[in-house]
XYZ file of C-alpha atoms in Angstrom:
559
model
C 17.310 35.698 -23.636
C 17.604 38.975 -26.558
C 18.341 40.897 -23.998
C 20.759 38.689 -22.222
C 22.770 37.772 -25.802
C 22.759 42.158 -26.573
C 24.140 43.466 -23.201
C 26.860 40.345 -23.327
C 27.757 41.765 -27.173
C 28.096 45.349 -26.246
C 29.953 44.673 -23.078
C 32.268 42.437 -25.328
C 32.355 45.205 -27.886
C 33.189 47.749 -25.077
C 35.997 45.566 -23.537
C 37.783 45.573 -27.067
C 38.362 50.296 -26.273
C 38.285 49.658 -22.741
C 41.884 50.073 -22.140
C 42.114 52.840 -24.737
C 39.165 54.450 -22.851
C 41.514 54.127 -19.142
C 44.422 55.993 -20.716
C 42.384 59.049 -22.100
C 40.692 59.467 -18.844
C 43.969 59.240 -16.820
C 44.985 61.869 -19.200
C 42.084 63.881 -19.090
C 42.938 66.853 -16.849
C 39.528 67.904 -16.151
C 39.025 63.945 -14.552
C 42.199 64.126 -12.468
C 41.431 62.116 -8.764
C 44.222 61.477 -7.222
C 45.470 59.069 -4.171
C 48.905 58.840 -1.932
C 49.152 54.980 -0.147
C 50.756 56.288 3.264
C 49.730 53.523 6.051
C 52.619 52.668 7.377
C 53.973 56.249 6.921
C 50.736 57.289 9.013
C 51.365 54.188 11.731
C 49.022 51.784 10.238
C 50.956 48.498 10.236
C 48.822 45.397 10.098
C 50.006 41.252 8.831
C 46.342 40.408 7.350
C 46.064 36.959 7.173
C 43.041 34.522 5.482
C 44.686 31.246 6.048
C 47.142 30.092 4.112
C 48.703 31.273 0.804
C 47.377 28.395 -1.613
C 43.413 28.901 -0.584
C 42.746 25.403 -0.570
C 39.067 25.827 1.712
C 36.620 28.575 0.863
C 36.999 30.413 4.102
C 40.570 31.351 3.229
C 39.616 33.446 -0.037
C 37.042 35.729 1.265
C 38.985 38.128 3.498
C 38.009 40.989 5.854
C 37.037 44.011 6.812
C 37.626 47.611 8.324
C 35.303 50.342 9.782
C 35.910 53.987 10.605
C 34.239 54.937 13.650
C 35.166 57.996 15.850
C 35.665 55.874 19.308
C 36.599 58.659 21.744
C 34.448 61.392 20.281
C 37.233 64.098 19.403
C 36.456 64.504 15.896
C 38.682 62.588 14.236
C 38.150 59.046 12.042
C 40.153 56.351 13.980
C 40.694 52.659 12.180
C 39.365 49.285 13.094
C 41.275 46.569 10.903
C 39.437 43.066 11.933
C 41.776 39.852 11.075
C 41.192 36.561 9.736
C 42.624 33.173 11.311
C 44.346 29.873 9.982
C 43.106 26.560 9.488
C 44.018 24.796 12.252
C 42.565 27.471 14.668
C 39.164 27.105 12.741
C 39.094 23.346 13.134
C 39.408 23.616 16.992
C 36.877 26.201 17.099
C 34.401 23.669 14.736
C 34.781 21.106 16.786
C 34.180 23.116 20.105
C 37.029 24.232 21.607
C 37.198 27.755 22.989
C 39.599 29.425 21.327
C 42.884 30.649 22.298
C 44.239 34.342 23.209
C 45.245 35.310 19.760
C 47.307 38.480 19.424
C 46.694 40.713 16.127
C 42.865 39.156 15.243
C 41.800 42.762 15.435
C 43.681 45.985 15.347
C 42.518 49.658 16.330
C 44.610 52.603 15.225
C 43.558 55.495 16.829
C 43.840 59.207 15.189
C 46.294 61.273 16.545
C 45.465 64.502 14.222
C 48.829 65.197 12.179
C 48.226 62.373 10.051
C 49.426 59.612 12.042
C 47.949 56.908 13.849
C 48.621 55.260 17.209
C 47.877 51.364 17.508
C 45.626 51.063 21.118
C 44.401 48.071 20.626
C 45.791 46.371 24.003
C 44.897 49.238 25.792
C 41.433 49.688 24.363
C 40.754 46.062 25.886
C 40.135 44.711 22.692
C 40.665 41.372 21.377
C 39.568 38.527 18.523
C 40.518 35.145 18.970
C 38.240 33.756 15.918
C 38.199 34.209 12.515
C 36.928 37.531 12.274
C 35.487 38.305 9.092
C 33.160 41.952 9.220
C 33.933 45.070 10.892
C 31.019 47.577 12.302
C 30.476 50.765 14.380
C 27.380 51.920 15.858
C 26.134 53.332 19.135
C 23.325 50.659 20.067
C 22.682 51.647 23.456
C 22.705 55.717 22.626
C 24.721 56.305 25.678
C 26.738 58.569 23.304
C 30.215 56.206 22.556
C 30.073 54.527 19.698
C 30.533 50.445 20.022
C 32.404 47.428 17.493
C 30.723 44.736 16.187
C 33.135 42.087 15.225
C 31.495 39.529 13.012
C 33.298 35.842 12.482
C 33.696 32.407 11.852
C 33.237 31.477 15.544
C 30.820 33.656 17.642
C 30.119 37.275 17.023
C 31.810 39.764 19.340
C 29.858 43.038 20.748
C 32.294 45.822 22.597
C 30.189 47.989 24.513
C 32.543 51.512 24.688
C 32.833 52.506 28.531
C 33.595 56.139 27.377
C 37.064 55.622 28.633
C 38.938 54.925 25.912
C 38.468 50.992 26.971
C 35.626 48.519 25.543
C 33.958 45.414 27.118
C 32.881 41.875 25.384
C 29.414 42.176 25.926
C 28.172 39.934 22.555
C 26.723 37.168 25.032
C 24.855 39.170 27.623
C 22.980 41.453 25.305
C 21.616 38.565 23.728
C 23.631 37.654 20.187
C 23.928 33.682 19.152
C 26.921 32.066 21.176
C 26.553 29.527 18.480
C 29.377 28.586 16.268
C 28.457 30.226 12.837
C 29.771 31.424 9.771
C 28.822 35.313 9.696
C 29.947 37.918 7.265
C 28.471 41.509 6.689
C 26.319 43.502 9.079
C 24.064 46.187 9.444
C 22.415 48.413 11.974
C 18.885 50.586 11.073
C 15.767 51.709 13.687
C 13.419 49.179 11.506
C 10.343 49.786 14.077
C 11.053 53.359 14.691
C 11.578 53.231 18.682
C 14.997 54.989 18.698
C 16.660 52.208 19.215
C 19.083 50.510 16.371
C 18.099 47.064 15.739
C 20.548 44.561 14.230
C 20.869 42.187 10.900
C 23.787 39.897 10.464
C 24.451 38.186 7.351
C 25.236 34.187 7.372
C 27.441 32.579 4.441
C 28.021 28.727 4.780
C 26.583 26.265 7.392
C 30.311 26.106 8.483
C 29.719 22.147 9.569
C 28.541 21.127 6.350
C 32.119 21.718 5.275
C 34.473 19.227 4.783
C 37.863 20.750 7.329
C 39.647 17.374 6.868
C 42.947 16.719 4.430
C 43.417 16.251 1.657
C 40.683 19.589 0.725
C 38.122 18.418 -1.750
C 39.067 20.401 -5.174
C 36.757 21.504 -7.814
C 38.156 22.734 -10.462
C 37.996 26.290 -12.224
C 38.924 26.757 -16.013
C 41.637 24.551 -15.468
C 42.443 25.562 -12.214
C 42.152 23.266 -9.387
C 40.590 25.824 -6.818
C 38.963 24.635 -3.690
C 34.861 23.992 -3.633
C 32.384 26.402 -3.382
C 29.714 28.313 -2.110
C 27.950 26.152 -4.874
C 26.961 23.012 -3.393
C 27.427 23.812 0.052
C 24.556 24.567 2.583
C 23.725 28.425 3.181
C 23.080 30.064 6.520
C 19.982 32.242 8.085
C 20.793 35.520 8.638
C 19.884 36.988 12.185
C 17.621 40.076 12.552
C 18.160 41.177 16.239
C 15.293 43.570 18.124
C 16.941 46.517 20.099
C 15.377 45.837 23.801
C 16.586 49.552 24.838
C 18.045 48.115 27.597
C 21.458 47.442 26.232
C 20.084 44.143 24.877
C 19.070 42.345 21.862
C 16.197 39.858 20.789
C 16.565 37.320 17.905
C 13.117 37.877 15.460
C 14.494 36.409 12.997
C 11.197 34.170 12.689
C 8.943 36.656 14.067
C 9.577 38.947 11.646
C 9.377 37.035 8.788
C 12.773 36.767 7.321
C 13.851 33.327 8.102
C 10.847 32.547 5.390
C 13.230 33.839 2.895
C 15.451 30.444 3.121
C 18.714 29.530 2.988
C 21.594 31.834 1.151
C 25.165 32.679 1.110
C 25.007 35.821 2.381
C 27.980 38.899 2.617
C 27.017 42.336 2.548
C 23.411 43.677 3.861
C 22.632 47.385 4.384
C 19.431 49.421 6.117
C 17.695 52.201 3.860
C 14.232 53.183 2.554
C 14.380 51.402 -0.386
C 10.569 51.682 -1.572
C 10.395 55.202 -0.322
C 7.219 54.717 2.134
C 8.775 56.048 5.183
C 9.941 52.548 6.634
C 12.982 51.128 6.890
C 14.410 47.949 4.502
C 16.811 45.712 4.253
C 19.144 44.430 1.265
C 21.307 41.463 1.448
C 23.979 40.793 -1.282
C 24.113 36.775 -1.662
C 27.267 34.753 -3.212
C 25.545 32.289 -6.117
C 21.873 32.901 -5.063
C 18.973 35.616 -6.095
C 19.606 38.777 -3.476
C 16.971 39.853 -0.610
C 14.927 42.596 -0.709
C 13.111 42.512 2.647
C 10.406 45.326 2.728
C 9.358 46.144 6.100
C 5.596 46.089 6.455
C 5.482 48.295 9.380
C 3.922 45.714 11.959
C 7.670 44.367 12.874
C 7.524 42.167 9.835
C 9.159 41.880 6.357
C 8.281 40.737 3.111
C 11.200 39.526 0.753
C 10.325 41.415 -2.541
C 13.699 40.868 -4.730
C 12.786 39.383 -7.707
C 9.263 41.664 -7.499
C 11.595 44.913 -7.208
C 14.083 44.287 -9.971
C 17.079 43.742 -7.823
C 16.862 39.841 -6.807
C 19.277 39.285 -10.222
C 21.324 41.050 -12.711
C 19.611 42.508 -16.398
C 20.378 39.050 -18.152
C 18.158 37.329 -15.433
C 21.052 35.548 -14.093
C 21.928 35.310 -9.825
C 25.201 36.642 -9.473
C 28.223 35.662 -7.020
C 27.256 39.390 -5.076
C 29.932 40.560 -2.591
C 29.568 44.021 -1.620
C 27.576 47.117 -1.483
C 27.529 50.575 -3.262
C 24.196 52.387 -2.718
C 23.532 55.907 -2.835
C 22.101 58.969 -5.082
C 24.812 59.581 -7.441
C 22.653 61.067 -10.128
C 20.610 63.338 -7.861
C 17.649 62.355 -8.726
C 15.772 61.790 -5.021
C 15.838 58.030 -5.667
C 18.278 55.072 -4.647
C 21.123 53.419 -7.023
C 22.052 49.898 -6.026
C 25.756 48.640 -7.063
C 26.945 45.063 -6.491
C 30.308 43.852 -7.171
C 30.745 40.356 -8.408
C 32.787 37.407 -10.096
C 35.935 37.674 -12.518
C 34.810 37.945 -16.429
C 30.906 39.081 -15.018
C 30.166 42.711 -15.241
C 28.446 44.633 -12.129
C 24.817 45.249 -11.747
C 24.004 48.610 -11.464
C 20.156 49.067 -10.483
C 18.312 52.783 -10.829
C 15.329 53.556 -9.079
C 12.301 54.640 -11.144
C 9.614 57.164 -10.407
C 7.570 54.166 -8.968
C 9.939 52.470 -6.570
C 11.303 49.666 -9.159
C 14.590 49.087 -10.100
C 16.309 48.435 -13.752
C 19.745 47.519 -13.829
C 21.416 49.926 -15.957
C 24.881 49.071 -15.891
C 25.728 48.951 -19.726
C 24.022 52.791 -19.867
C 26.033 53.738 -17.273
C 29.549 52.660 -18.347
C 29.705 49.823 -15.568
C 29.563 46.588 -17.559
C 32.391 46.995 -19.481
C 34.317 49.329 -17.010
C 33.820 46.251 -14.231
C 34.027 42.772 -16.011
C 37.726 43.145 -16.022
C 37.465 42.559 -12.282
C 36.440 40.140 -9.038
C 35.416 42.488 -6.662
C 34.542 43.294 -3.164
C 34.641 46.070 -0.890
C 32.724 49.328 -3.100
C 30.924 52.720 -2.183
C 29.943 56.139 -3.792
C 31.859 59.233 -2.822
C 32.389 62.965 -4.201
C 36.501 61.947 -4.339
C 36.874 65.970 -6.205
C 33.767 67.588 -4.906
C 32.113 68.451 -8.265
C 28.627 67.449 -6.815
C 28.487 64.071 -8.189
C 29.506 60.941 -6.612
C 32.266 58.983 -7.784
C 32.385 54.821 -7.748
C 35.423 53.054 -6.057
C 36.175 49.268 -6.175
C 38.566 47.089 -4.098
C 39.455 44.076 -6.341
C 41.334 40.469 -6.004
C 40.678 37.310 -7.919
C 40.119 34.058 -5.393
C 42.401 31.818 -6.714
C 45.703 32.081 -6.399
C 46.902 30.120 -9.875
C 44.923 32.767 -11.669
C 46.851 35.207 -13.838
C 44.203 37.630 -12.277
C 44.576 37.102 -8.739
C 46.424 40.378 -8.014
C 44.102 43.161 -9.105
C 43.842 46.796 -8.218
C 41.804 49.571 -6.308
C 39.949 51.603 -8.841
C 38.235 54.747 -9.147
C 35.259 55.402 -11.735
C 34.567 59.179 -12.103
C 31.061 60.031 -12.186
C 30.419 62.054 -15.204
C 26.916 63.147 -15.746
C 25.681 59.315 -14.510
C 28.565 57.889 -16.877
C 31.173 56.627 -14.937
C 34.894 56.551 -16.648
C 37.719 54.880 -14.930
C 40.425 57.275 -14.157
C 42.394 56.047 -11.150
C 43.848 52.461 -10.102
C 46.303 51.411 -7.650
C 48.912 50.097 -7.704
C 49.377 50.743 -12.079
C 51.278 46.962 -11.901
C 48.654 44.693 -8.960
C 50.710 42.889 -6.512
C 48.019 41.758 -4.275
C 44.389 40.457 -4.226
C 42.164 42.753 -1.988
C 39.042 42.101 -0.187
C 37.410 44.855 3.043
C 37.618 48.455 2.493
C 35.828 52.027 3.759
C 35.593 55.321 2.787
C 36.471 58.065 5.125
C 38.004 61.241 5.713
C 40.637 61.070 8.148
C 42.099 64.173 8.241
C 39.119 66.372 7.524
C 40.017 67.870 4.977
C 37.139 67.531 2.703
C 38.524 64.857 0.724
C 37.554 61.381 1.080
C 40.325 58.732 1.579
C 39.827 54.901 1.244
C 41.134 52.354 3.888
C 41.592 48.889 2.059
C 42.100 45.681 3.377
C 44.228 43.163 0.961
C 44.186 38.782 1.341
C 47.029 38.893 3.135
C 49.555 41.271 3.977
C 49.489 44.788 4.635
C 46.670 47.458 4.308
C 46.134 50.239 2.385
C 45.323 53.868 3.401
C 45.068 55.850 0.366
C 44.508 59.221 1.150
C 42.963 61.598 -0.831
C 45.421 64.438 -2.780
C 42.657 65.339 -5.606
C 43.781 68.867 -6.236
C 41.162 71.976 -6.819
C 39.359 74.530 -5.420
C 35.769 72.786 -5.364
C 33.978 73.765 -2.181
C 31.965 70.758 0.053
C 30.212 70.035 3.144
C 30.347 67.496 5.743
C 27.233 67.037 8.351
C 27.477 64.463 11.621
C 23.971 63.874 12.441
C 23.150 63.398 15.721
C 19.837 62.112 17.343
C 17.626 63.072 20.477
C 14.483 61.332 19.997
C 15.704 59.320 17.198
C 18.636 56.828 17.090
C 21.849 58.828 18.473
C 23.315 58.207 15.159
C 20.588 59.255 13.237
C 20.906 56.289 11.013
C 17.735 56.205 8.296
C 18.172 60.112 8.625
C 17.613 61.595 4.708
C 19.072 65.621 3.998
C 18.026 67.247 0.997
C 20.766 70.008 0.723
C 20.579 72.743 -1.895
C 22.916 75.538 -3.233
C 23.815 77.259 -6.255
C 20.413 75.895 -7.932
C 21.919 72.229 -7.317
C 20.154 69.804 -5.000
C 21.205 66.775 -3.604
C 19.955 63.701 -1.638
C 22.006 61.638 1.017
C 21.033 58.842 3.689
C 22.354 58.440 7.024
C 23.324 54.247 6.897
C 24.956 51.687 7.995
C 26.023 48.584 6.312
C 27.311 48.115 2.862
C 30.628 48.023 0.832
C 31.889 44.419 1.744
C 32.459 43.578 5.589
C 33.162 47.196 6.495
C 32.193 50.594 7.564
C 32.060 53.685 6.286
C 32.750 57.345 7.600
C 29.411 57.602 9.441
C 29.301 61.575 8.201
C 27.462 62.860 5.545
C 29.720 64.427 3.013
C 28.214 67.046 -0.166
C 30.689 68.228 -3.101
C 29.584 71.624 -3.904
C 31.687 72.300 -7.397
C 32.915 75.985 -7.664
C 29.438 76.997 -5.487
C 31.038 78.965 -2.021
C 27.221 78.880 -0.676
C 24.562 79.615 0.640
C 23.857 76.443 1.574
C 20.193 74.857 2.441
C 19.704 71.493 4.144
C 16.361 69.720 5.199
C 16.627 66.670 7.485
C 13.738 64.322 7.725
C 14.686 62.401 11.006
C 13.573 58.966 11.632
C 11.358 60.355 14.348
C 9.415 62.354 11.720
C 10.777 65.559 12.885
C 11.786 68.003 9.649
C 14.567 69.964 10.132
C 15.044 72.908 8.252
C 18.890 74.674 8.260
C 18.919 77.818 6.409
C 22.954 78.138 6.798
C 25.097 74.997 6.551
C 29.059 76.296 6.854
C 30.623 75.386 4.059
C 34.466 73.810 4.081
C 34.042 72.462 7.068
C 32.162 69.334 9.188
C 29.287 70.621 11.271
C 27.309 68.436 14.152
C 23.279 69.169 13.709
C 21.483 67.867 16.938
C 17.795 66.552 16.125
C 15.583 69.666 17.845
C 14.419 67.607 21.394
């Protein structure tokens, strides 16, 4: 409770400077990142929608997502923009009726190279007739083409990639849940080490426990009348699905031990290491309840170890309305840094690893509380945005509620500086929309990272990156023989100029979206030599004595 009553002074204390604190950093030279909104310049024209404008039922204020995924394997990011629905097409969906051809429930804008982007999403066979909620990449069935994942509120949707530039609905016959559910984030990860990529989905609400019928029930919100929940309403049971190998899937959801866990609301969920032990984990971000930790035991079973780790709730002991997922190594140090965006007038959790595996949350230290309580937010992730060597914090925000003075909000950028991180971007200066899905990626490959974002309702965002110096980087596409094709749970240790740093191959986290699957190193005013060690999921160390520098280089796995 002391601690609880000092972090909520200082943040308070901070708040009072905070804006003071935005406008030197804007003006600080030195901190300059920059960012150009082009989409529709570049061809990216989208009409998000999230039902309708007054957000009258919960599933209308929690948006979706985009992913980044290189579909036809010529070295360029392409764009996946997955689309919500309305609430008369949920209702019919609820109640059992298949749903209807829907045109524009997903889009897929496909890189052309001169910064502009085609829309193929008719003639890449792909479609979304539910409300679609996450976006995900991966190549489950290592055939070398990466597939979509399309989570929703309806049934989730697997699109196996024929190599053709075409995809086929295949969510049903490799073995995912044809039953109506209410899904949100996903993540792939090799938890048993076969080569295979198994599969987690996250579940939110028990979507029948929710009242569909006029008038909406209203609970109110400091004076607001806002629609109910997650509070009050029944949670769902995330799936963990085996890879078979065979292009199929089995639900262990029980078997492994993670159904044990209980109900939550859960969003965002991510694959890594997280206890260092050679394994691989499994965090899930929950809306209103204590976050999972599920530590994998090695024996195809997990033990939910939240609370035990540090991470289950924020510093003041309180369970947090948890969207999305940052996690990283932006200090360096060899161990994993957990943000978690949250609720409007809350700040963000940031949790540092210790030497022993725990986690503290640290966000006061680090310049997070007060930099973040300003904010609702969603979609977040680390990245070198002016390839200094440390990683940089980005946030796509949007209040739920559309009477709130705060329900346009903006995209913002805090700098890393030494493990301090110091606002010094935000778009737009004057918010005029409320955003939810977003991913980090370069597109144009040129070394600096550019942020898809995915608003409410209307049109998305591609801010690409103009930071201007003359800091050197290095990008790495890992790519697996005996392991996973995409090498996800791969870790590189890279060195140069007497700097080392420490980066996972994953997949899962920010909020209902996917990242750039590359790895991507700032190198500061260091030109080289460069040193890299991969430890593959296989257990095969990988030693690279010359990485190029400038430029994005494909390391196989030695066979």
């Amino acid at each position: 409770m002391v601690k609880m009553k000092l972090l909520h002074a200082a943040v308070v204390a901070a708040l009072a400077v905070f804006p003071a604190l935005a406008i030197l950093s804007l003006a600080d030279g030195s901190a300059a990142i920059e960012f150009t909104e082009g989409a529709a310049a570049a061809g990216i024209r989208a009409q998000v929608r999230c039902g309708g404008p007054e957000k009258r039922w919960i599933p209308e204020a929690n948006g979706s997502g985009a992913a980044w995924l290189d579909y036809d394997n010529d070295g360029l990011m392409d764009l996946l923009i997955v689309n919500g629905s309305g609430m008369d097409e949920l209702r019919r969906v609820v109640a059992g009726q298949p749903p209807a051809p829907a045109k524009n429930g997903v889009y897929l804008f496909h890189n052309l190279g001169n910064g502009k982007f085609e829309d193929v999403t008719e003639r890449a066979g792909l479609a979304n007739a539910y409300w679609g909620t996450g976006a995900n990449a991966a190549d489950y069935n290592n055939d070398g083409y990466t597939d979509i994942l399309i989570t929703t509120i309806g049934v989730d949707l697997l699109y196996k990639n024929n190599g053709n530039g075409t995809f086929t609905e295949v969510g049903g016959a490799a073995g995912l849940s044809r039953d109506v559910e209410w899904h949100t984030g996903s993540a792939f990860g090799d938890f048993d080490g076969d080569g295979n990529l198994d599969l987690y989905i996250a579940s939110y609400i028990d979507i029948r426990s929710i009242s569909l019928k006029d008038p909406a029930p209203v609970c109110p919100y400091k004076g607001i009348a806002g629609f109910c929940g997650p509070i009050g309403m029944k949670g769902g049971h995330g799936i963990l699905y085996h890879n078979n190998g065979n292009g199929t899937f089995t639900d262990v959801t029980k078997k492994s031990g993670i159904a044990q866990a209980g109900l939550s609301h859960g969003f965002a969920a991510v694959f890594d290491d997280f206890n260092q032990d050679g394994k691989v984990d499994l965090f899930v971000a929950n809306d209103s309840d204590p976050n999972f930790l599920f530590l994998n035991q090695g024996n195809g079973t997990f033990k939910e170890s939240g609370m035990e780790r540090g991470v289950a709730v924020n510093g003041d002991g309180s369970a947090q309305s948890n969207m999305g997922i940052a996690i990283g190594d932006p200090d360096n140090r060899g161990r994993l840094t957990i943000l978690i965006t949250t609720f409007f007038d809350d700040y963000f959790p940031l949790f540092r690893q210790d030497k022993s595996g725990f986690f503290d949350d640290q966000a006061l230290e680090a310049g997070i509380a007060p930099a973040t309580k300003p904010f609702l937010g969603w979609a977040c992730g680390f990245a070198d945005f002016d390839n200094d060597g440390q990683r940089d914090l980005w946030l796509a925000n949007g209040h739920v509620y559309p009477q709130s003075p705060h329900y346009f909000q903006p995209f913002v950028v805090l700098r890393n500086q030494g493990g301090k991180f110091v606002p010094v971007f935000r778009y737009p200066t004057t918010p005029d929309n409320s955003y939810r899905g977003g991913c980090a990626g370069d597109f144009d490959n040129d070394g600096r990272i550019d942020v898809a974002v995915v608003p409410i309702a209307g049109q998305p965002l591609l801010l690409r990156n103009t930071t201007a110096n003359a800091n050197s980087w290095v990008g790495l596409l890992l790519r697996g023989t005996r392991s996973n094709r995409d090498g996800v749970g791969a870790k590189v240790e890279l060195s140069a100029c007497g700097r080392t740093q420490f980066e996972t191959v994953r997949n899962g986290g920010s909020y209902l979206s996917r990242n750039d699957p590359r790895l991507h190193f700032g190198l500061g005013a260091c030109a080289g030599p460069v040193h890299a060690t991969i430890k593959w999921p296989s257990g095969m160390l990988q030693v690279l004595s010359e990485v190029p520098v400038n430029r994005y280089s494909t390391i196989e796995e030695p066979r």
